[in-house]
Every structure is written in C-alpha cells, then in structure tokens.
C-alpha cells in the first residue's frame, strides 16, 4: 500500500483515505471457485495501493430461493421476518469471501449492513438509506484490512429492526458507502461487460456504452435495464460518486458513468421489461386533493410501485395508473380499501402481463417517436400506449413480443 500521505495528496476530495469500493453481484460469487476468483481480484486491487471496501450480493439465485421458501411456509410472509431471512444470503457470501482473502494472506473482516452503520427508514422490503455512519469500517480500513459489507441491507435506528433495500439493492449499498468515504470510486462488477445499448441477452447486436451520463443511466435503470439498481445511479448522481460497471470475469474497461455533456437529441439505449402489472384507480367526487391523498398513501405503502399517469379531464373523474411487479400490485389490490380512505369513491382495476419497451437518451421528441413507431410497425409489434419525455419514449407492447420490440427499436434507432 502507498504511504497514507501520498494517498491523501492523490485524493481530490481531501477525504482522510483513498478508498476503492468494489461490488460483486450474485453470479460473480456463485460457488467457491468464483468466490476465490473474486478474492484474487480484491487482493490485486489492494496490492495496487487501494484501501478496498467490498460489497457483496447473495450467491447466485439465493435470494430467489429464500423468497420461494418463505412463500412455501407462509401464504403471506411477515415483512419483518422476510427481511431477517433475506439478509442471511449476503451474510453467507461476506464471511466466505473474508475466509478466501485470509487464505491469500490478505487480512479481511466482514460486517452486516447494521454493523456497517447503514441506517435506513422503517420500510421493510424497500427501505431507503437515510444515513451512513461508517466509523467501524474506517477503523478496520486504517488497520490495513479489506472490509467486506453485506449488500442490500441496513437497520432502522429508531426501531432497531433489520431492513432490506429492495431487489438489486446491493448496488445502492455500494454507492452509499462510496459517497460516505468522500466520493470514492465505485466499481460494480457483474456478469456482463458493462452497460449495453440494450439487454445483451435479448438483443444480440447490443454493444457496451463506454461513457454514460448519470441522467441517461438513471432513466435506463428505472425503465428495466436491471444492470444497475436505479436508486444506486440516482444516489451516485446526487453525491457525484464516479461509477464504473465492469465484468468480474475479464479485464475489459466497462462503462464509466458520470457527468458528460451531450448536445442535441441522442438515443443511447433501449430498455425493456415484461411481466409487469398495472393498477388503475378511477374515482368520482372528492376532486384533486383526494387524488393526491391516494397517490401519497400508495407511495408510502408501496415505494416500488410507480405512478405512470394521473389523468383528470374534470375535477370529478380522476384516473390514476400505477405499474409494478405482480406481487406488489396484488398486495396493493388487497390493501386498497384501507388506503383509499373513507371519503370519495374509488374503484381499482388490475391488469397483469403488461410489457414496456423504451428508447432512452437525451433531448428526445416527436421525431424519434415517429422513427420508433415505424420500427415497431415494420416488426409487426402492436403498440398499446406511448409516453414521451425528453429522456425516454416508453411503449407499451404485448408481453409476448417485448424482446422482439427491443430488437426492432435497437435496430431502428441505435445500430
Ligand atoms: P448482478 O447479480 O451482478 O447484480 P444483475 O442480474 O442484477 O447482476 O444485472 C446484470 C444483468 O442485467 C445482465 O446479465 C443483463 O442480462 C441485464 N441487463 C439488462 N439490461 C442491460 C443493459 N442495458 N446492459 C447490461 N446488462 C443489462
Ligand atoms: N441479493 C439481493 C437480490 O437478489 C440484492 C442484490 O443482489 O443486489 O435482489
Ligand atoms: Mg443487480
């Protein structure tokens, strides 16, 4: 390691130490061989002079398996206990990685989210980070250890309950820690070579985007490009954390995400997501304030469900449209009576099997929308609905054609 003075001089933000945050996702730590390979990468980063802070996900499909188990045991698993269960996945990986590093002669210590001082609100299953108090991590780093943190979890300081950040949330843990250590570089290691111009598993012509603006990357993540947790990108943008997405299996440079100036309309990528559910609330009487009340109540109870439209031709007949996972929308349906309150009449309609394909970029408008519609038409994909904003054109398409639609838009607007 470099002497501390040299590290401080090299750190433009004057943080007391130059920390490198590396996050390894589920596929990258699937099984003992891969954990040993990750240990090798971490050891190399430390040998190159970094104080390394590693965030790990649960191994392979562990989180899915734990969820399945919970639903086999209980029809409606208690949310607190579900978080107790799901957080164990990341704890397994962190301890194994510490052991593997020990075998390489690298001193390492692992911590849960709670031990790491990751403080969240009380929302089980989709908690938000409210503060990071990394004193304990700092002490261990100062002693020359590699510090390993379990991703996707924290603790509520008031209730002292363990929380999870929502599926894919380990990326957000990594960005939050990088911010807490003075805008440390945050490397997200995954099973593809970076952020692609579309999901490479569905669109073979997709290519790695070498540099991507925070805003575009955030839109991509929100619209289904699951390579990064959307909240990770938003946190990194707000705190100016430099993000890099790379493969954990090779040395290719990956994608750098930061603040990059771009002029003129520009299409960067295509995102898609299928198997979504839609909830439509139609109301009468009560007016605008009541629709607002309902919007807030749903946002508080289901932070992962997204409000996509609020149409109100007249005060008396508002219509609200949300989209989310089937699980969340079914839960909303169950709790809707309690959420809508006693005044006003709301009827909730739910549709399953919705799919969206989106063109993502900056300065988009009618011209890009026309080209996109043409590309979908040529591919024979029916268009059910369209939303236009300067950063995204979002098309609702039939669920079974969503991958075809992604390929058609990629061919028509990106290639
Ligand atoms: P990890 O377990 O490392 O967090 P994820 O499965 O969450 O990995 O994210 C990586 C996956 O995201 C890739 O395997 C890829 O199929 C998918 N993906 C979707 N859209 C994109 C995109 N635009 N660029 C790269 N990968 C994408
Ligand atoms: N293990 C969690 C999940 O599968 C968190 C993560 O991997 O980021 O969602
Ligand atoms: Mg992920």
Coordinates of C-alpha atoms and ligand atoms in Angstrom, one line a residue:
X1 CA 0.0 0.0 0.0
X2 CA 1.1 3.6 -0.6
X3 CA 2.0 5.7 2.4
X4 CA -1.0 7.5 3.8
X5 CA 0.4 11.0 2.9
X6 CA 0.6 10.0 -0.8
X7 CA -2.9 8.7 -0.8
X8 CA -4.2 11.9 0.8
X9 CA -2.4 14.0 -1.7
X10 CA -3.9 11.9 -4.6
X11 CA -7.4 12.3 -3.3
X12 CA -9.0 15.4 -4.8
X13 CA -11.8 15.4 -2.2
X14 CA -9.4 15.5 0.8
X15 CA -11.1 12.6 2.5
X16 CA -8.7 11.1 5.0
X17 CA -8.2 8.0 2.9
X18 CA -8.4 6.9 -0.7
X19 CA -11.0 4.1 -0.6
X20 CA -12.0 2.0 -3.6
X21 CA -15.4 0.4 -3.4
X22 CA -16.0 -2.8 -5.3
X23 CA -19.4 -4.5 -5.5
X24 CA -19.8 -8.1 -6.7
X25 CA -23.2 -9.3 -7.8
X26 CA -24.8 -12.8 -7.4
X27 CA -23.4 -14.5 -10.5
X28 CA -19.9 -13.3 -9.7
X29 CA -19.9 -15.0 -6.3
X30 CA -21.9 -18.2 -7.3
X31 CA -19.9 -21.0 -5.8
X32 CA -16.5 -21.5 -4.1
X33 CA -14.4 -21.1 -7.3
X34 CA -15.9 -17.8 -8.1
X35 CA -15.6 -16.5 -4.5
X36 CA -11.9 -17.4 -4.7
X37 CA -11.6 -15.6 -8.0
X38 CA -13.2 -12.5 -6.5
X39 CA -10.7 -12.7 -3.6
X40 CA -7.9 -12.7 -6.2
X41 CA -9.3 -9.5 -7.8
X42 CA -9.7 -7.8 -4.4
X43 CA -6.2 -8.8 -3.4
X44 CA -4.8 -7.3 -6.7
X45 CA -6.7 -4.0 -6.1
X46 CA -5.2 -3.8 -2.6
X47 CA -1.7 -4.6 -3.9
X48 CA -2.1 -1.7 -6.3
X49 CA -2.4 0.7 -3.4
X50 CA -6.1 1.0 -2.6
X51 CA -7.9 0.7 0.7
X52 CA -10.6 -1.7 -0.5
X53 CA -14.2 -1.8 0.7
X54 CA -16.1 -4.7 -0.9
X55 CA -19.9 -5.0 -1.1
X56 CA -21.3 -8.5 -1.8
X57 CA -24.6 -9.9 -3.0
X58 CA -26.0 -13.3 -2.1
X59 CA -24.6 -16.2 -4.0
X60 CA -26.3 -17.0 -7.4
X61 CA -30.1 -17.3 -7.0
X62 CA -30.0 -17.5 -3.2
X63 CA -32.4 -14.5 -2.7
X64 CA -35.0 -16.1 -5.0
X65 CA -34.7 -19.4 -3.3
X66 CA -35.2 -17.8 0.2
X67 CA -38.2 -16.0 -1.1
X68 CA -39.7 -19.2 -2.5
X69 CA -39.1 -20.9 0.7
X70 CA -40.9 -18.2 2.6
X71 CA -43.9 -18.4 0.4
X72 CA -43.9 -22.2 0.8
X73 CA -44.0 -21.8 4.5
X74 CA -46.5 -18.9 4.7
X75 CA -49.2 -17.6 2.4
X76 CA -48.4 -14.0 3.4
X77 CA -44.9 -13.9 4.9
X78 CA -44.5 -11.3 7.7
X79 CA -42.4 -8.4 6.3
X80 CA -40.1 -8.1 9.2
X81 CA -39.3 -11.8 9.2
X82 CA -38.9 -11.8 5.5
X83 CA -36.1 -9.2 5.9
X84 CA -34.5 -11.3 8.6
X85 CA -34.5 -14.2 6.2
X86 CA -33.3 -12.4 3.0
X87 CA -30.4 -10.6 4.7
X88 CA -28.8 -14.0 5.5
X89 CA -28.0 -14.5 1.8
X90 CA -25.5 -11.7 1.8
X91 CA -24.0 -12.8 5.2
X92 CA -23.1 -16.1 3.8
X93 CA -21.1 -14.5 0.9
X94 CA -19.3 -11.9 3.1
X95 CA -18.0 -14.5 5.5
X96 CA -16.8 -16.8 2.8
X97 CA -15.1 -14.0 0.9
X98 CA -13.3 -13.0 4.2
X99 CA -12.0 -16.6 4.6
X100 CA -10.9 -16.7 0.9
X101 CA -8.9 -13.5 1.4
X102 CA -7.4 -14.8 4.6
X103 CA -6.1 -17.8 2.6
X104 CA -4.4 -15.4 0.2
X105 CA -2.6 -13.7 3.2
X106 CA -4.9 -10.6 3.0
X107 CA -6.3 -9.5 6.3
X108 CA -10.1 -9.1 5.9
X109 CA -13.2 -8.7 8.0
X110 CA -16.9 -8.8 7.2
X111 CA -19.8 -6.8 8.5
X112 CA -23.6 -6.8 8.2
X113 CA -25.3 -3.7 7.0
X114 CA -26.3 -2.9 10.5
X115 CA -22.7 -3.3 11.8
X116 CA -21.6 -1.1 9.0
X117 CA -23.7 1.8 10.1
X118 CA -26.1 1.8 7.2
X119 CA -29.2 3.5 8.6
X120 CA -32.5 3.2 6.8
X121 CA -36.1 4.2 7.3
X122 CA -38.5 1.6 8.6
X123 CA -39.9 0.3 5.3
X124 CA -39.3 -3.4 5.3
X125 CA -38.6 -4.8 1.8
X126 CA -37.9 -1.4 0.2
X127 CA -36.1 0.7 2.8
X128 CA -34.3 3.9 1.9
X129 CA -30.9 4.8 3.3
X130 CA -31.1 7.9 5.5
X131 CA -27.5 8.0 6.8
X132 CA -24.2 6.1 6.8
X133 CA -22.1 6.0 9.9
X134 CA -19.0 4.1 8.8
X135 CA -16.7 4.6 11.8
X136 CA -16.3 0.9 12.4
X137 CA -15.4 0.3 8.7
X138 CA -13.0 3.3 8.7
X139 CA -11.1 1.9 11.8
X140 CA -10.6 -1.5 10.1
X141 CA -9.5 0.1 6.8
X142 CA -7.0 2.2 8.7
X143 CA -5.5 -1.0 10.1
X144 CA -4.9 -2.2 6.6
X145 CA -7.8 -4.7 6.4
X146 CA -10.0 -5.3 3.4
X147 CA -13.5 -4.6 4.7
X148 CA -16.5 -6.6 3.3
X149 CA -20.0 -5.4 3.7
X150 CA -23.2 -7.4 3.2
X151 CA -25.2 -5.6 0.4
X152 CA -28.9 -4.6 0.3
X153 CA -29.5 -4.2 4.0
X154 CA -29.4 -1.8 6.9
X155 CA -31.0 -1.1 10.2
X156 CA -33.6 1.4 11.3
X157 CA -32.1 3.5 14.1
X158 CA -35.5 4.0 15.9
X159 CA -37.0 0.5 15.8
X160 CA -33.5 -1.2 15.6
X161 CA -35.1 -3.6 13.1
X162 CA -33.1 -5.0 10.2
X163 CA -34.3 -3.8 6.8
X164 CA -33.7 -4.7 3.1
X165 CA -33.4 -2.1 0.3
X166 CA -35.4 -3.9 -2.4
X167 CA -34.3 -6.3 -5.1
X168 CA -31.0 -5.5 -6.6
X169 CA -30.2 -3.1 -3.8
X170 CA -26.5 -4.1 -3.2
X171 CA -25.6 -1.6 -5.9
X172 CA -27.2 1.1 -3.8
X173 CA -25.2 -0.1 -0.7
X174 CA -22.0 0.3 -2.7
X175 CA -22.9 3.8 -3.9
X176 CA -23.9 4.9 -0.4
X177 CA -20.6 3.7 1.1
X178 CA -18.6 5.4 -1.8
X179 CA -20.4 8.6 -1.0
X180 CA -19.7 8.3 2.7
X181 CA -16.0 7.8 2.0
X182 CA -15.6 11.1 0.1
X183 CA -16.8 10.2 -3.3
X184 CA -14.7 7.1 -3.6
X185 CA -14.6 5.4 -7.0
X186 CA -17.3 2.8 -7.0
X187 CA -16.8 -0.3 -9.3
X188 CA -19.9 -2.5 -9.9
X189 CA -18.7 -6.0 -11.0
X190 CA -21.3 -8.1 -12.8
X191 CA -21.8 -10.9 -15.3
X192 CA -21.8 -8.7 -18.5
X193 CA -19.1 -6.3 -19.8
X194 CA -20.7 -3.0 -18.8
X195 CA -23.9 -1.1 -19.5
X196 CA -25.0 -2.1 -23.0
X197 CA -27.2 -0.3 -25.5
X198 CA -29.9 -2.9 -24.7
X199 CA -30.0 -6.1 -22.6
X200 CA -27.4 -8.3 -24.4
X201 CA -29.4 -11.4 -23.5
X202 CA -32.3 -10.2 -25.6
X203 CA -30.6 -8.1 -28.2
X204 CA -27.5 -9.7 -29.7
X205 CA -26.5 -6.5 -31.5
X206 CA -26.2 -4.6 -28.3
X207 CA -22.8 -3.0 -27.6
X208 CA -21.1 -1.7 -24.5
X209 CA -21.5 2.1 -23.9
X210 CA -18.1 3.3 -22.8
X211 CA -19.3 6.6 -21.2
X212 CA -22.8 7.3 -20.0
X213 CA -24.3 10.3 -18.4
X214 CA -25.9 9.8 -14.9
X215 CA -29.3 11.0 -16.3
X216 CA -29.4 8.6 -19.1
X217 CA -28.3 5.7 -17.0
X218 CA -30.9 6.5 -14.3
X219 CA -33.7 6.5 -16.9
X220 CA -32.4 3.2 -18.3
X221 CA -32.3 1.7 -14.9
X222 CA -35.8 2.9 -14.0
X223 CA -37.2 1.5 -17.2
X224 CA -36.0 -2.0 -16.7
X225 CA -32.2 -2.1 -17.7
X226 CA -31.6 -4.0 -14.5
X227 CA -27.8 -4.0 -14.7
X228 CA -27.8 -1.2 -12.1
X229 CA -30.3 -0.6 -9.3
X230 CA -31.9 2.7 -10.2
X231 CA -31.5 4.2 -6.7
X232 CA -27.8 3.5 -7.0
X233 CA -27.5 5.7 -10.1
X234 CA -29.6 8.4 -8.5
X235 CA -27.6 8.4 -5.3
X236 CA -24.3 8.4 -7.3
X237 CA -25.5 11.4 -9.4
X238 CA -26.6 13.4 -6.3
X239 CA -23.3 12.8 -4.5
X240 CA -21.1 12.9 -7.6
X241 CA -19.8 9.4 -7.0
X242 CA -17.9 8.1 -10.0
X243 CA -19.4 4.8 -11.1
X244 CA -17.9 2.1 -13.2
X245 CA -19.8 -1.1 -14.4
X246 CA -17.4 -3.9 -15.4
X247 CA -17.4 -7.7 -15.9
X248 CA -16.0 -9.7 -13.0
X249 CA -14.8 -12.3 -15.5
X250 CA -12.4 -10.3 -17.6
X251 CA -10.4 -7.1 -17.7
X252 CA -12.4 -5.1 -20.2
X253 CA -12.8 -1.4 -19.2
X254 CA -16.6 -1.5 -19.0
X255 CA -18.8 1.6 -18.7
X256 CA -17.9 4.8 -16.9
X257 CA -20.9 6.7 -15.5
X258 CA -20.6 10.4 -14.7
X259 CA -21.5 13.9 -15.8
X260 CA -20.9 14.0 -19.5
X261 CA -22.0 16.9 -21.7
X262 CA -24.1 16.0 -24.7
X263 CA -25.5 18.2 -27.4
X264 CA -28.6 17.6 -29.5
X265 CA -31.0 14.7 -29.4
X266 CA -29.3 11.5 -28.8
X267 CA -30.6 7.9 -28.4
X268 CA -28.3 5.9 -26.2
X269 CA -30.1 2.6 -25.4
X270 CA -33.2 0.5 -25.3
X271 CA -34.6 -0.9 -22.1
X272 CA -37.4 -3.4 -21.7
X273 CA -39.3 -5.2 -19.0
X274 CA -42.1 -7.7 -19.3
X275 CA -44.5 -9.4 -16.8
X276 CA -45.5 -6.1 -15.2
X277 CA -48.9 -5.5 -13.6
X278 CA -50.9 -2.4 -13.9
X279 CA -53.4 -0.9 -11.3
X280 CA -55.9 1.7 -12.5
X281 CA -57.9 3.6 -9.9
X282 CA -60.9 5.5 -11.2
X283 CA -62.7 7.8 -8.9
X284 CA -65.7 10.1 -8.6
X285 CA -66.2 13.0 -6.4
X286 CA -63.6 14.4 -4.0
X287 CA -61.6 16.2 -6.6
X288 CA -57.9 16.8 -6.9
X289 CA -56.9 16.9 -3.2
X290 CA -58.3 13.4 -2.7
X291 CA -56.4 12.0 -5.7
X292 CA -53.3 13.5 -4.1
X293 CA -54.1 11.8 -0.8
X294 CA -54.4 8.5 -2.5
X295 CA -51.2 8.9 -4.5
X296 CA -49.3 9.7 -1.3
X297 CA -50.8 6.8 0.6
X298 CA -49.9 4.3 -2.2
X299 CA -46.3 5.8 -2.4
X300 CA -45.8 5.4 1.3
X301 CA -47.2 1.8 1.4
X302 CA -45.6 0.6 -1.8
X303 CA -42.5 2.6 -2.7
X304 CA -41.6 0.2 -5.5
X305 CA -44.9 0.7 -7.4
X306 CA -44.5 3.6 -9.9
X307 CA -47.2 6.1 -10.7
X308 CA -47.2 6.4 -14.5
X309 CA -50.3 8.6 -15.2
X310 CA -52.7 10.9 -13.5
X311 CA -55.4 11.9 -15.9
X312 CA -58.1 14.2 -14.8
X313 CA -60.3 15.6 -17.6
X314 CA -62.5 17.2 -14.9
X315 CA -62.3 17.5 -11.2
X316 CA -64.9 14.8 -10.6
X317 CA -63.4 11.9 -12.5
X318 CA -59.7 11.4 -12.0
X319 CA -57.9 8.2 -13.2
X320 CA -54.6 7.1 -11.7
X321 CA -52.4 4.4 -13.2
X322 CA -49.6 2.6 -11.5
X323 CA -47.2 -0.1 -12.7
X324 CA -45.1 -2.6 -10.7
X325 CA -44.4 -6.3 -10.1
X326 CA -47.3 -8.7 -9.9
X327 CA -46.6 -9.3 -6.3
X328 CA -46.7 -5.6 -5.3
X329 CA -49.8 -4.9 -7.4
X330 CA -51.6 -7.8 -5.9
X331 CA -50.7 -6.6 -2.4
X332 CA -51.9 -3.1 -3.4
X333 CA -55.2 -4.6 -4.5
X334 CA -55.6 -6.3 -1.1
X335 CA -54.8 -3.2 0.9
X336 CA -56.6 -0.7 -1.4
X337 CA -59.8 -0.4 0.7
X338 CA -57.7 0.7 3.7
X339 CA -55.5 3.1 1.6
X340 CA -58.3 4.9 -0.2
X341 CA -59.8 6.2 3.0
X342 CA -63.4 6.7 3.7
X343 CA -64.3 9.8 1.5
X344 CA -64.8 9.6 -2.2
X345 CA -65.4 6.5 -4.4
X346 CA -62.5 4.8 -6.0
X347 CA -62.7 1.6 -8.0
X348 CA -59.5 -0.3 -8.6
X349 CA -58.9 -2.4 -11.7
X350 CA -55.8 -4.6 -12.2
X351 CA -54.3 -6.0 -15.3
X352 CA -51.4 -8.5 -15.4
X353 CA -48.9 -9.3 -18.2
X354 CA -48.1 -5.8 -19.3
X355 CA -44.8 -5.1 -21.0
X356 CA -42.8 -1.9 -21.8
X357 CA -40.0 -1.2 -24.2
X358 CA -38.3 2.2 -24.0
X359 CA -35.9 4.3 -26.1
X360 CA -33.6 6.1 -23.7
X361 CA -31.5 9.2 -24.3
X362 CA -31.5 13.0 -24.0
X363 CA -33.5 15.6 -25.9
X364 CA -35.9 13.0 -27.4
X365 CA -39.1 14.1 -29.0
X366 CA -41.7 13.6 -31.8
X367 CA -39.1 12.8 -34.5
X368 CA -37.6 10.0 -32.5
X369 CA -41.1 8.8 -31.5
X370 CA -42.1 8.6 -35.2
X371 CA -39.0 6.6 -36.1
X372 CA -39.6 4.3 -33.2
X373 CA -43.2 3.7 -34.2
X374 CA -42.1 2.9 -37.7
X375 CA -39.6 0.4 -36.4
X376 CA -42.2 -1.4 -34.3
X377 CA -44.7 -1.4 -37.2
X378 CA -42.1 -2.9 -39.5
X379 CA -41.6 -5.7 -36.9
X380 CA -45.3 -6.2 -36.7
X381 CA -45.4 -5.3 -33.0
X382 CA -48.7 -3.8 -31.9
X383 CA -48.5 -0.5 -29.9
X384 CA -50.8 -0.3 -27.0
X385 CA -49.8 3.0 -25.5
X386 CA -46.9 5.6 -25.7
X387 CA -45.5 8.1 -23.2
X388 CA -43.0 10.7 -24.4
X389 CA -40.5 12.7 -22.3
X390 CA -37.1 14.2 -23.3
X391 CA -35.3 11.3 -21.7
X392 CA -37.5 8.4 -22.7
X393 CA -40.1 7.1 -25.2
X394 CA -42.0 4.4 -23.4
X395 CA -44.1 2.0 -25.5
X396 CA -46.5 -0.5 -24.0
X397 CA -46.5 -3.6 -26.2
X398 CA -47.9 -7.2 -25.9
X399 CA -46.0 -9.1 -23.3
X400 CA -45.0 -12.0 -25.6
X401 CA -43.5 -9.6 -28.2
X402 CA -41.4 -7.5 -25.8
X403 CA -38.0 -8.9 -26.7
X404 CA -38.8 -8.6 -30.5
X405 CA -39.8 -5.0 -29.8
X406 CA -36.5 -4.3 -28.1
X407 CA -34.6 -5.8 -31.1
X408 CA -36.6 -3.7 -33.5
X409 CA -36.1 -0.5 -31.7
X410 CA -32.4 -1.2 -31.2
X411 CA -32.0 -1.9 -35.0
X412 CA -34.0 1.1 -35.9
X413 CA -32.6 3.8 -33.6
X414 CA -29.3 2.6 -32.1
X415 CA -27.5 0.5 -34.6
Ligands
LIG1 P1 -25.7 -8.7 -10.5 O1 -26.2 -10.0 -10.0 O2 -24.3 -8.6 -10.9 O3 -26.2 -7.5 -9.8 P2 -27.9 -8.4 -12.4 O4 -28.5 -9.6 -12.9 O5 -28.6 -7.6 -11.4 O6 -26.4 -8.7 -12.0 O7 -27.7 -7.4 -13.7 C1 -26.9 -7.9 -14.8 C2 -27.9 -8.3 -15.9 O8 -28.6 -7.1 -16.4 C3 -27.2 -8.8 -17.1 O9 -26.9 -10.2 -17.0 C4 -28.2 -8.4 -18.3 O10 -28.9 -9.6 -18.7 C5 -29.1 -7.5 -17.6 N1 -29.3 -6.2 -18.4 C6 -30.5 -5.6 -18.7 N2 -30.3 -4.5 -19.4 C7 -28.9 -4.4 -19.6 C8 -28.1 -3.4 -20.2 N3 -28.6 -2.3 -20.8 N4 -26.8 -3.5 -20.1 C9 -26.2 -4.6 -19.5 N5 -27.0 -5.6 -18.9 C10 -28.3 -5.4 -18.9
LIG2 N1 -29.4 -10.4 -3.3 C1 -30.3 -9.3 -3.5 C2 -31.2 -9.6 -4.7 O1 -31.1 -10.7 -5.3 C3 -29.7 -8.0 -3.6 C4 -28.7 -7.8 -4.8 O2 -28.3 -8.8 -5.3 O3 -28.4 -6.7 -5.1 O4 -32.1 -8.8 -5.0
LIG3 MG1 -28.1 -6.4 -9.7

